[in-house]
């Protein structure tokens, strides 16, 4: 099987894979008595959603239309997530539920891909226990999907490709975006950090940044196509540029994006505190396009736990970053990820996390119970605290955050926010719903023509889940 070629702009989607798309389309038009439909579902993070848009791009190019319903589909792909056990359980449950469909319609193609499939014990389980799954491919084989699909359709046997390939980011895959207002834009792939709890470096491979000119070209194109919000994606966007020729940094990339004409705003995730610089914070502070929003996952407030997690920063360095960011960026929205119950964490150490979130006062918090992942270092650490105890801590954390978040929306009343309207609101006909730069849901009365546009909205009233206002 041929690998991607290098034509001077990095690895590119191989020409023969375009040809396989054409072959699949021809085959389907000869074989099927109706236009073929695909159902593609991506679990997990935005990186995976962005991969899902490439999968749909390839399928569209190969002649498929799309359906939200599995029972109407001729092809079902689940693009899976391995980051926690409950994400994996959900996938196994949903795949199990497809058995009946396959029995009724033996021509149905069922495929599994994404991070779970890159783990050997999972692909083996699929091979042995889910014989009705036709195609399994890992994160390293996305650019070979047309050929793999062609083989499934012609060879009458199951196809597995979970080989590891240490490749650059492959440019030029077709993309079918889920919307026309907001776009995901991966600027790098993989991760080199090996936080001890995390499976991502094992399933997504080493970190590779896309070349600056390729990212800028995509931003320009998206702006020209009328996208109003672009989210730059990477596991650690702050180390963008490592390995590229020239002195390319994430802050430098942001400054180049700032120069691109057009009315659009930019977000990014995720920002690892160990590589978050004052230069980056200054760049956000001085920008008109970047949202004043920082997702800066702290994971824990205890220095001992942070070291055991291999995070490469301590509580004080983190708090210093937060103080600097709050001082430089007026109206900054701050969010974080927290893991509760890391192996060996004591209640006292958990209380240091509680005191940290009370000190920082995050606008949003994404909280997770520690989940052991096969092959990671933490999975072999002593983990004496019982699950019920960890759940109690978890509930304590949620209660603390609820208290912190309670006044947040109310404090917005009287302020004017620049809102990107994304669709109809829940408040009934005539209302639109959109997001503020801080990603808070805003509902306001406006005609549907304003969907996909920015509006200045004066906030008049607040609830827990949203604020309400009037067009200025
Ligand atoms: N690259 C990002 C995070 C990607 S995973 C970063 O470093 O910030 C998203 C979040 O899932 C992590 O921030 C962490 O809080 C959580 N997570 C990852 N592995 C986990 C595990 N084994 N158990 C529980 N939560 C985990
Ligand atoms: Fe996982 Fe850490 Fe990499 Fe984030 S930085 S993806 S948590 S290993």
Coordinates of C-alpha atoms and ligand atoms in Angstrom, one line a residue:
X1 CA 0.0 0.0 0.0
X2 CA 1.5 3.3 -1.0
X3 CA 2.3 6.0 1.5
X4 CA 1.6 9.6 1.2
X5 CA 4.1 11.5 -1.0
X6 CA 6.0 14.6 -0.3
X7 CA 5.6 17.2 -3.0
X8 CA 7.4 20.0 -1.2
X9 CA 4.5 21.2 1.0
X10 CA 4.7 18.2 3.4
X11 CA 2.8 14.9 3.0
X12 CA -0.2 15.1 0.7
X13 CA -3.3 13.0 0.2
X14 CA -2.0 10.5 -2.4
X15 CA -3.3 10.8 -6.0
X16 CA -4.2 7.1 -6.1
X17 CA -6.5 7.6 -3.2
X18 CA -8.5 10.1 -5.2
X19 CA -8.7 7.4 -7.9
X20 CA -10.0 4.9 -5.3
X21 CA -12.8 7.4 -4.5
X22 CA -13.8 7.5 -8.2
X23 CA -13.7 3.7 -8.3
X24 CA -15.9 3.4 -5.3
X25 CA -18.4 5.9 -6.8
X26 CA -18.5 3.9 -10.0
X27 CA -19.0 0.6 -8.2
X28 CA -21.8 2.0 -6.1
X29 CA -23.6 3.5 -9.1
X30 CA -23.5 0.1 -10.8
X31 CA -24.5 -1.9 -7.7
X32 CA -27.1 0.2 -5.9
X33 CA -30.7 0.9 -6.9
X34 CA -30.7 4.1 -4.8
X35 CA -28.2 6.8 -3.9
X36 CA -26.0 5.3 -1.2
X37 CA -26.3 6.9 2.3
X38 CA -23.6 7.0 5.0
X39 CA -24.0 7.6 8.8
X40 CA -20.8 8.9 10.4
X41 CA -20.6 9.6 14.1
X42 CA -17.6 11.0 15.9
X43 CA -17.1 10.6 19.6
X44 CA -14.9 12.6 21.9
X45 CA -12.8 15.7 21.3
X46 CA -12.9 18.3 18.5
X47 CA -9.8 16.8 16.9
X48 CA -11.9 13.7 16.3
X49 CA -14.8 15.7 15.0
X50 CA -12.4 17.3 12.6
X51 CA -11.2 13.9 11.5
X52 CA -14.9 13.0 11.1
X53 CA -15.3 15.9 8.6
X54 CA -12.4 14.4 6.6
X55 CA -14.0 10.9 6.6
X56 CA -17.3 12.6 5.4
X57 CA -15.2 14.4 2.7
X58 CA -13.8 11.2 1.4
X59 CA -17.2 9.5 1.5
X60 CA -18.9 12.4 -0.3
X61 CA -16.3 12.3 -3.0
X62 CA -16.9 8.5 -3.2
X63 CA -20.6 9.1 -4.0
X64 CA -22.3 8.9 -0.6
X65 CA -25.0 11.1 0.7
X66 CA -25.5 11.4 4.5
X67 CA -28.2 10.5 7.0
X68 CA -28.6 11.0 10.7
X69 CA -30.4 7.7 11.1
X70 CA -28.5 4.4 11.3
X71 CA -31.5 2.4 9.9
X72 CA -31.5 4.4 6.6
X73 CA -27.7 4.0 6.1
X74 CA -25.9 1.7 3.7
X75 CA -22.6 2.5 5.5
X76 CA -22.1 3.3 9.2
X77 CA -18.8 4.6 10.6
X78 CA -18.1 5.2 14.3
X79 CA -15.1 7.4 14.8
X80 CA -14.2 6.4 18.3
X81 CA -12.6 8.0 21.4
X82 CA -10.2 6.2 23.9
X83 CA -9.6 8.9 26.4
X84 CA -11.8 7.4 29.2
X85 CA -13.5 4.1 29.8
X86 CA -17.0 5.5 29.6
X87 CA -16.3 6.8 26.1
X88 CA -15.2 3.3 25.1
X89 CA -18.2 1.6 26.8
X90 CA -20.5 3.8 24.8
X91 CA -18.9 2.8 21.5
X92 CA -19.1 -1.0 22.4
X93 CA -22.8 -0.5 23.3
X94 CA -23.6 1.3 20.1
X95 CA -21.7 -1.2 17.9
X96 CA -23.5 -4.1 19.7
X97 CA -26.8 -2.5 18.7
X98 CA -25.9 -2.7 15.0
X99 CA -25.9 -6.5 15.0
X100 CA -29.6 -6.7 14.2
X101 CA -29.4 -4.1 11.4
X102 CA -26.6 -6.1 9.7
X103 CA -28.6 -9.3 9.9
X104 CA -31.5 -7.6 8.2
X105 CA -29.3 -6.0 5.6
X106 CA -26.1 -8.0 4.9
X107 CA -25.0 -5.4 2.4
X108 CA -24.6 -2.8 5.1
X109 CA -21.0 -1.7 5.6
X110 CA -20.0 -1.2 9.3
X111 CA -16.7 0.5 10.0
X112 CA -14.9 1.6 13.2
X113 CA -12.0 4.0 13.3
X114 CA -10.3 6.6 15.5
X115 CA -8.4 6.4 18.7
X116 CA -9.9 3.2 20.2
X117 CA -9.0 1.2 17.0
X118 CA -5.3 2.3 17.4
X119 CA -5.1 0.1 20.6
X120 CA -4.3 -3.5 19.8
X121 CA -6.4 -5.0 22.6
X122 CA -9.5 -3.2 21.2
X123 CA -9.0 -4.1 17.5
X124 CA -8.4 -7.7 18.6
X125 CA -11.7 -7.6 20.6
X126 CA -13.5 -6.3 17.5
X127 CA -11.9 -9.0 15.3
X128 CA -13.0 -11.8 17.7
X129 CA -16.3 -10.7 19.2
X130 CA -17.9 -8.4 16.6
X131 CA -17.7 -10.4 13.3
X132 CA -20.2 -8.1 11.6
X133 CA -17.8 -5.2 11.6
X134 CA -16.4 -5.0 8.1
X135 CA -13.7 -2.3 8.4
X136 CA -11.4 -1.2 11.2
X137 CA -8.8 1.4 10.7
X138 CA -6.7 3.5 13.1
X139 CA -5.8 7.1 13.3
X140 CA -2.7 6.5 11.1
X141 CA -4.7 5.2 8.2
X142 CA -7.3 7.9 7.6
X143 CA -5.6 9.0 4.3
X144 CA -5.9 5.4 3.0
X145 CA -9.7 5.2 3.6
X146 CA -10.7 5.2 -0.1
X147 CA -8.5 2.2 -0.8
X148 CA -9.7 0.3 2.4
X149 CA -13.3 1.0 1.5
X150 CA -12.8 -0.2 -2.1
X151 CA -11.3 -3.5 -0.7
X152 CA -14.3 -4.0 1.7
X153 CA -16.7 -3.5 -1.3
X154 CA -14.8 -5.8 -3.7
X155 CA -12.9 -8.5 -1.7
X156 CA -15.7 -10.0 0.3
X157 CA -13.6 -10.1 3.5
X158 CA -13.0 -8.0 6.6
X159 CA -10.4 -5.3 6.3
X160 CA -8.2 -4.2 9.2
X161 CA -5.5 -1.5 9.1
X162 CA -4.2 -0.5 12.5
X163 CA -0.5 -0.2 11.6
X164 CA 1.4 2.6 13.2
X165 CA 2.9 5.1 10.8
X166 CA 5.0 8.0 12.0
X167 CA 4.0 10.5 9.4
X168 CA 3.7 14.2 9.0
X169 CA 0.3 15.8 8.9
X170 CA -1.3 14.8 5.6
X171 CA -2.5 17.8 3.7
X172 CA -5.2 18.0 1.1
X173 CA -7.8 15.5 2.3
X174 CA -11.3 16.4 1.1
X175 CA -13.4 17.9 3.9
X176 CA -17.1 18.0 4.3
X177 CA -17.7 20.5 7.1
X178 CA -20.6 20.1 9.5
X179 CA -21.7 23.7 9.4
X180 CA -21.1 27.0 7.5
X181 CA -20.6 29.4 10.4
X182 CA -18.0 27.8 12.6
X183 CA -15.0 25.7 11.4
X184 CA -12.5 23.4 13.1
X185 CA -8.9 23.8 11.9
X186 CA -6.3 21.3 13.1
X187 CA -2.9 23.0 13.1
X188 CA -1.0 20.0 14.4
X189 CA -1.5 16.3 15.3
X190 CA -0.2 13.9 17.9
X191 CA 1.3 14.6 21.3
X192 CA 4.8 14.1 22.8
X193 CA 3.9 15.0 26.4
X194 CA 3.1 11.6 27.9
X195 CA 1.1 12.8 30.9
X196 CA 1.1 9.6 32.9
X197 CA -2.8 9.1 32.8
X198 CA -3.2 9.8 29.1
X199 CA -3.6 7.4 26.2
X200 CA -3.5 10.1 23.5
X201 CA 0.3 9.9 22.7
X202 CA -0.1 6.2 22.2
X203 CA -3.1 6.4 19.9
X204 CA -2.3 9.6 18.0
X205 CA 1.4 9.2 17.6
X206 CA 4.1 11.9 17.8
X207 CA 3.5 15.5 17.5
X208 CA 3.7 17.1 14.0
X209 CA 2.9 20.7 13.2
X210 CA 1.4 21.8 9.9
X211 CA 3.4 24.3 8.0
X212 CA 2.6 27.9 8.7
X213 CA 1.7 28.7 5.0
X214 CA -0.7 25.7 4.9
X215 CA -2.5 26.9 8.0
X216 CA -2.7 30.5 6.8
X217 CA -4.0 29.4 3.4
X218 CA -6.8 27.4 5.1
X219 CA -7.7 30.4 7.4
X220 CA -7.8 32.7 4.3
X221 CA -10.1 30.2 2.5
X222 CA -12.4 29.8 5.4
X223 CA -12.7 33.5 5.8
X224 CA -13.4 33.9 2.1
X225 CA -16.1 31.2 2.3
X226 CA -17.8 33.2 5.0
X227 CA -16.9 31.3 8.1
X228 CA -17.2 33.6 11.1
X229 CA -15.4 31.5 13.8
X230 CA -12.4 29.3 13.4
X231 CA -11.1 27.1 16.2
X232 CA -7.4 26.1 15.9
X233 CA -6.9 22.6 17.2
X234 CA -4.0 20.7 18.7
X235 CA -3.4 18.6 21.8
X236 CA -0.9 21.3 22.9
X237 CA -1.2 24.3 20.6
X238 CA 1.4 26.1 22.6
X239 CA 4.1 23.9 21.2
X240 CA 3.1 24.6 17.6
X241 CA 6.1 25.1 15.4
X242 CA 8.4 22.6 17.0
X243 CA 10.2 20.7 14.3
X244 CA 9.3 23.2 11.5
X245 CA 12.1 25.1 9.8
X246 CA 12.4 28.7 10.7
X247 CA 11.4 30.3 14.0
X248 CA 7.7 29.5 14.0
X249 CA 5.8 29.8 17.3
X250 CA 2.1 29.6 18.2
X251 CA 2.0 33.3 19.1
X252 CA 3.7 34.0 15.7
X253 CA 1.0 32.0 13.9
X254 CA -1.7 34.0 15.7
X255 CA -0.1 37.3 14.7
X256 CA -0.1 36.2 11.1
X257 CA -3.7 35.1 11.3
X258 CA -4.5 38.5 12.8
X259 CA -3.4 40.1 9.4
X260 CA -5.9 38.1 7.3
X261 CA -8.7 40.3 6.2
X262 CA -12.3 39.5 7.0
X263 CA -14.7 39.7 9.9
X264 CA -14.1 36.4 11.8
X265 CA -13.0 35.4 15.2
X266 CA -10.5 32.8 16.3
X267 CA -10.4 30.4 19.2
X268 CA -7.9 27.6 20.0
X269 CA -7.5 24.6 22.2
X270 CA -5.9 23.1 24.1
X271 CA -3.3 25.2 25.7
X272 CA -0.9 23.3 28.0
X273 CA 0.2 25.4 30.9
X274 CA 3.8 24.2 30.7
X275 CA 4.2 25.9 27.3
X276 CA 1.9 28.9 27.8
X277 CA 4.0 32.0 27.6
X278 CA 3.5 35.7 28.5
X279 CA 4.1 36.3 24.7
X280 CA 1.0 34.2 24.0
X281 CA -1.1 36.1 26.6
X282 CA 0.2 39.5 25.2
X283 CA -0.8 38.3 21.7
X284 CA -4.4 37.5 22.8
X285 CA -4.5 40.9 24.7
X286 CA -3.5 42.8 21.6
X287 CA -5.7 41.0 19.2
X288 CA -9.1 42.0 17.7
X289 CA -9.7 38.5 16.2
X290 CA -8.8 36.2 19.1
X291 CA -11.5 35.6 21.6
X292 CA -10.5 36.6 25.2
X293 CA -10.9 32.9 26.2
X294 CA -8.3 30.6 27.6
X295 CA -8.9 26.9 28.2
X296 CA -5.9 26.1 30.4
X297 CA -6.3 22.6 31.9
X298 CA -4.7 22.4 35.3
X299 CA -5.7 18.8 36.1
X300 CA -4.8 19.1 39.8
X301 CA -4.0 21.7 42.5
X302 CA -1.4 19.5 44.3
X303 CA 2.3 19.8 43.3
X304 CA 2.8 16.1 44.2
X305 CA 0.0 15.0 42.0
X306 CA 1.1 17.3 39.2
X307 CA 4.6 15.8 39.3
X308 CA 3.1 12.3 39.3
X309 CA 1.0 13.2 36.3
X310 CA 4.2 14.5 34.5
X311 CA 2.6 17.9 33.8
X312 CA 5.9 19.9 34.1
X313 CA 4.4 22.9 36.0
X314 CA 3.5 23.5 39.6
X315 CA 0.6 25.2 41.3
X316 CA 2.5 28.5 41.7
X317 CA 3.6 28.6 38.1
X318 CA 0.0 28.0 37.0
X319 CA -1.4 30.6 39.3
X320 CA 1.2 33.1 38.1
X321 CA 0.0 32.5 34.5
X322 CA -3.6 33.0 35.5
X323 CA -2.8 36.3 37.3
X324 CA -0.8 37.6 34.3
X325 CA -3.6 36.6 31.9
X326 CA -6.3 38.2 34.1
X327 CA -4.3 41.4 34.3
X328 CA -3.6 41.7 30.6
X329 CA -6.8 40.4 29.1
X330 CA -9.9 42.4 30.3
X331 CA -13.0 40.2 30.5
X332 CA -11.0 37.0 30.1
X333 CA -13.0 33.8 30.2
X334 CA -11.1 30.9 31.8
X335 CA -11.8 27.2 31.8
X336 CA -10.0 24.1 32.8
X337 CA -10.0 20.3 33.0
X338 CA -9.7 18.5 36.3
X339 CA -9.0 14.9 37.0
X340 CA -10.4 13.5 40.4
X341 CA -8.9 10.4 41.9
X342 CA -5.5 10.1 40.1
X343 CA -3.8 7.0 41.6
X344 CA -2.5 7.7 45.1
X345 CA -4.3 11.0 45.4
X346 CA -5.2 11.7 49.0
X347 CA -8.2 13.7 50.2
X348 CA -5.8 16.4 51.4
X349 CA -4.4 16.6 47.9
X350 CA -7.9 16.7 46.4
X351 CA -8.6 19.6 48.7
X352 CA -5.7 21.5 47.2
X353 CA -7.6 21.2 43.8
X354 CA -10.7 22.6 45.5
X355 CA -8.8 25.5 46.9
X356 CA -7.2 26.2 43.5
X357 CA -10.5 26.3 41.7
X358 CA -11.9 28.7 44.4
X359 CA -8.8 30.9 44.0
X360 CA -9.0 31.0 40.2
X361 CA -12.8 31.1 39.9
X362 CA -13.1 29.4 36.5
X363 CA -16.0 30.3 34.2
X364 CA -16.3 26.7 33.1
X365 CA -14.9 23.5 34.4
X366 CA -14.7 20.1 32.7
X367 CA -14.4 17.5 35.4
X368 CA -13.4 13.8 35.0
X369 CA -13.0 10.8 37.3
X370 CA -9.7 9.2 36.7
X371 CA -10.0 6.3 34.3
X372 CA -7.1 3.8 34.0
X373 CA -5.9 3.4 30.3
X374 CA -4.1 0.3 29.1
X375 CA -0.3 1.0 28.5
X376 CA -0.1 4.3 30.4
X377 CA 2.2 4.7 33.4
X378 CA -0.5 5.6 35.8
X379 CA -2.4 2.4 35.0
X380 CA 0.3 0.5 36.9
X381 CA 0.5 2.8 39.9
X382 CA -1.1 1.9 43.2
X383 CA -4.6 3.1 43.4
X384 CA -6.0 2.4 46.9
X385 CA -8.9 4.9 47.1
X386 CA -12.3 3.1 46.6
X387 CA -14.5 4.3 43.7
X388 CA -17.3 5.4 46.0
X389 CA -14.8 7.7 47.9
X390 CA -13.6 9.2 44.6
X391 CA -17.3 9.8 43.6
X392 CA -17.8 11.7 46.8
X393 CA -14.9 14.0 46.0
X394 CA -16.2 14.4 42.5
X395 CA -19.6 15.6 43.8
X396 CA -17.8 18.0 46.2
X397 CA -15.9 19.5 43.3
X398 CA -19.1 19.9 41.2
X399 CA -20.8 21.6 44.1
X400 CA -17.9 24.0 44.6
X401 CA -17.9 24.9 40.9
X402 CA -21.6 25.4 40.9
X403 CA -21.2 28.0 43.7
X404 CA -18.4 29.7 41.9
X405 CA -20.3 29.8 38.6
X406 CA -23.6 31.0 40.1
X407 CA -23.0 34.7 39.8
X408 CA -21.3 34.6 36.4
X409 CA -24.2 35.1 34.1
X410 CA -25.9 37.6 36.4
X411 CA -22.8 39.8 36.2
X412 CA -23.3 40.2 32.5
X413 CA -26.6 42.0 32.8
X414 CA -26.2 45.5 31.5
X415 CA -23.2 44.7 29.4
X416 CA -23.1 44.6 25.6
X417 CA -21.7 41.5 24.0
X418 CA -20.7 40.7 20.4
X419 CA -22.7 37.6 19.6
X420 CA -22.3 35.3 16.7
X421 CA -25.9 34.0 16.0
X422 CA -25.8 30.3 15.2
X423 CA -29.4 29.4 14.9
X424 CA -33.0 29.7 16.2
X425 CA -33.3 30.2 20.0
X426 CA -35.2 28.1 22.5
X427 CA -37.3 31.1 23.6
X428 CA -39.7 30.6 20.7
X429 CA -40.1 32.0 17.2
X430 CA -38.4 35.3 16.5
X431 CA -35.5 34.5 18.8
X432 CA -32.0 33.6 17.8
X433 CA -29.3 31.8 19.9
X434 CA -25.6 32.5 19.6
X435 CA -22.3 32.7 21.6
X436 CA -20.4 35.5 23.2
X437 CA -16.6 35.7 22.8
X438 CA -16.5 34.0 26.2
X439 CA -18.7 31.2 24.7
X440 CA -21.7 32.0 26.8
X441 CA -25.1 31.2 25.2
X442 CA -27.0 34.4 24.4
X443 CA -30.6 34.5 23.2
X444 CA -32.1 37.6 21.6
X445 CA -35.0 38.7 19.3
X446 CA -33.8 39.2 15.7
X447 CA -34.8 38.1 12.2
X448 CA -33.4 34.8 10.9
X449 CA -31.2 36.7 8.4
X450 CA -28.9 37.5 11.3
X451 CA -27.9 33.8 11.6
X452 CA -24.3 33.5 10.8
X453 CA -23.7 37.2 11.5
X454 CA -22.2 39.1 14.4
X455 CA -24.7 41.3 16.4
X456 CA -24.1 43.6 19.4
X457 CA -26.6 42.5 22.1
X458 CA -27.3 44.3 25.4
X459 CA -27.9 41.7 28.2
X460 CA -31.1 42.3 30.1
X461 CA -31.6 39.1 32.0
X462 CA -29.8 35.9 33.0
X463 CA -30.5 32.2 33.7
X464 CA -28.1 29.4 34.6
X465 CA -27.8 28.1 31.0
X466 CA -27.9 31.4 29.1
X467 CA -28.3 35.2 29.1
X468 CA -31.0 37.1 27.2
X469 CA -30.7 40.5 25.6
X470 CA -31.8 43.0 22.9
X471 CA -30.1 44.0 19.7
X472 CA -28.3 47.3 20.1
Ligands
LIG1 N1 -4.3 17.7 25.3 C1 -5.2 18.2 26.2 C2 -6.2 17.2 26.8 C3 -6.7 16.1 26.0 S1 -7.6 14.9 26.8 C4 -4.4 18.8 27.4 O1 -3.3 18.4 27.7 O2 -5.0 19.6 28.1 C5 -8.9 15.9 27.6 C6 -9.0 15.8 29.0 O3 -9.4 14.5 29.4 C7 -7.7 16.0 29.8 O4 -7.3 17.4 30.0 C8 -7.9 15.3 31.1 O5 -8.5 16.2 32.0 C9 -8.9 14.2 30.7 N2 -8.3 12.9 30.7 C10 -7.3 12.4 29.9 N3 -7.0 11.2 30.2 C11 -7.8 10.8 31.3 C12 -7.9 9.7 32.1 N4 -7.2 8.6 31.9 N5 -8.9 9.7 33.1 C13 -9.6 10.8 33.3 N6 -9.5 11.9 32.6 C14 -8.6 11.9 31.6
LIG2 FE1 -2.8 13.8 26.9 FE2 -1.0 15.3 28.2 FE3 -0.9 15.1 25.6 FE4 -2.9 16.4 26.7 S1 -0.7 17.0 26.8 S2 -3.0 14.9 25.0 S3 -3.3 15.3 28.5 S4 -0.5 13.5 27.1

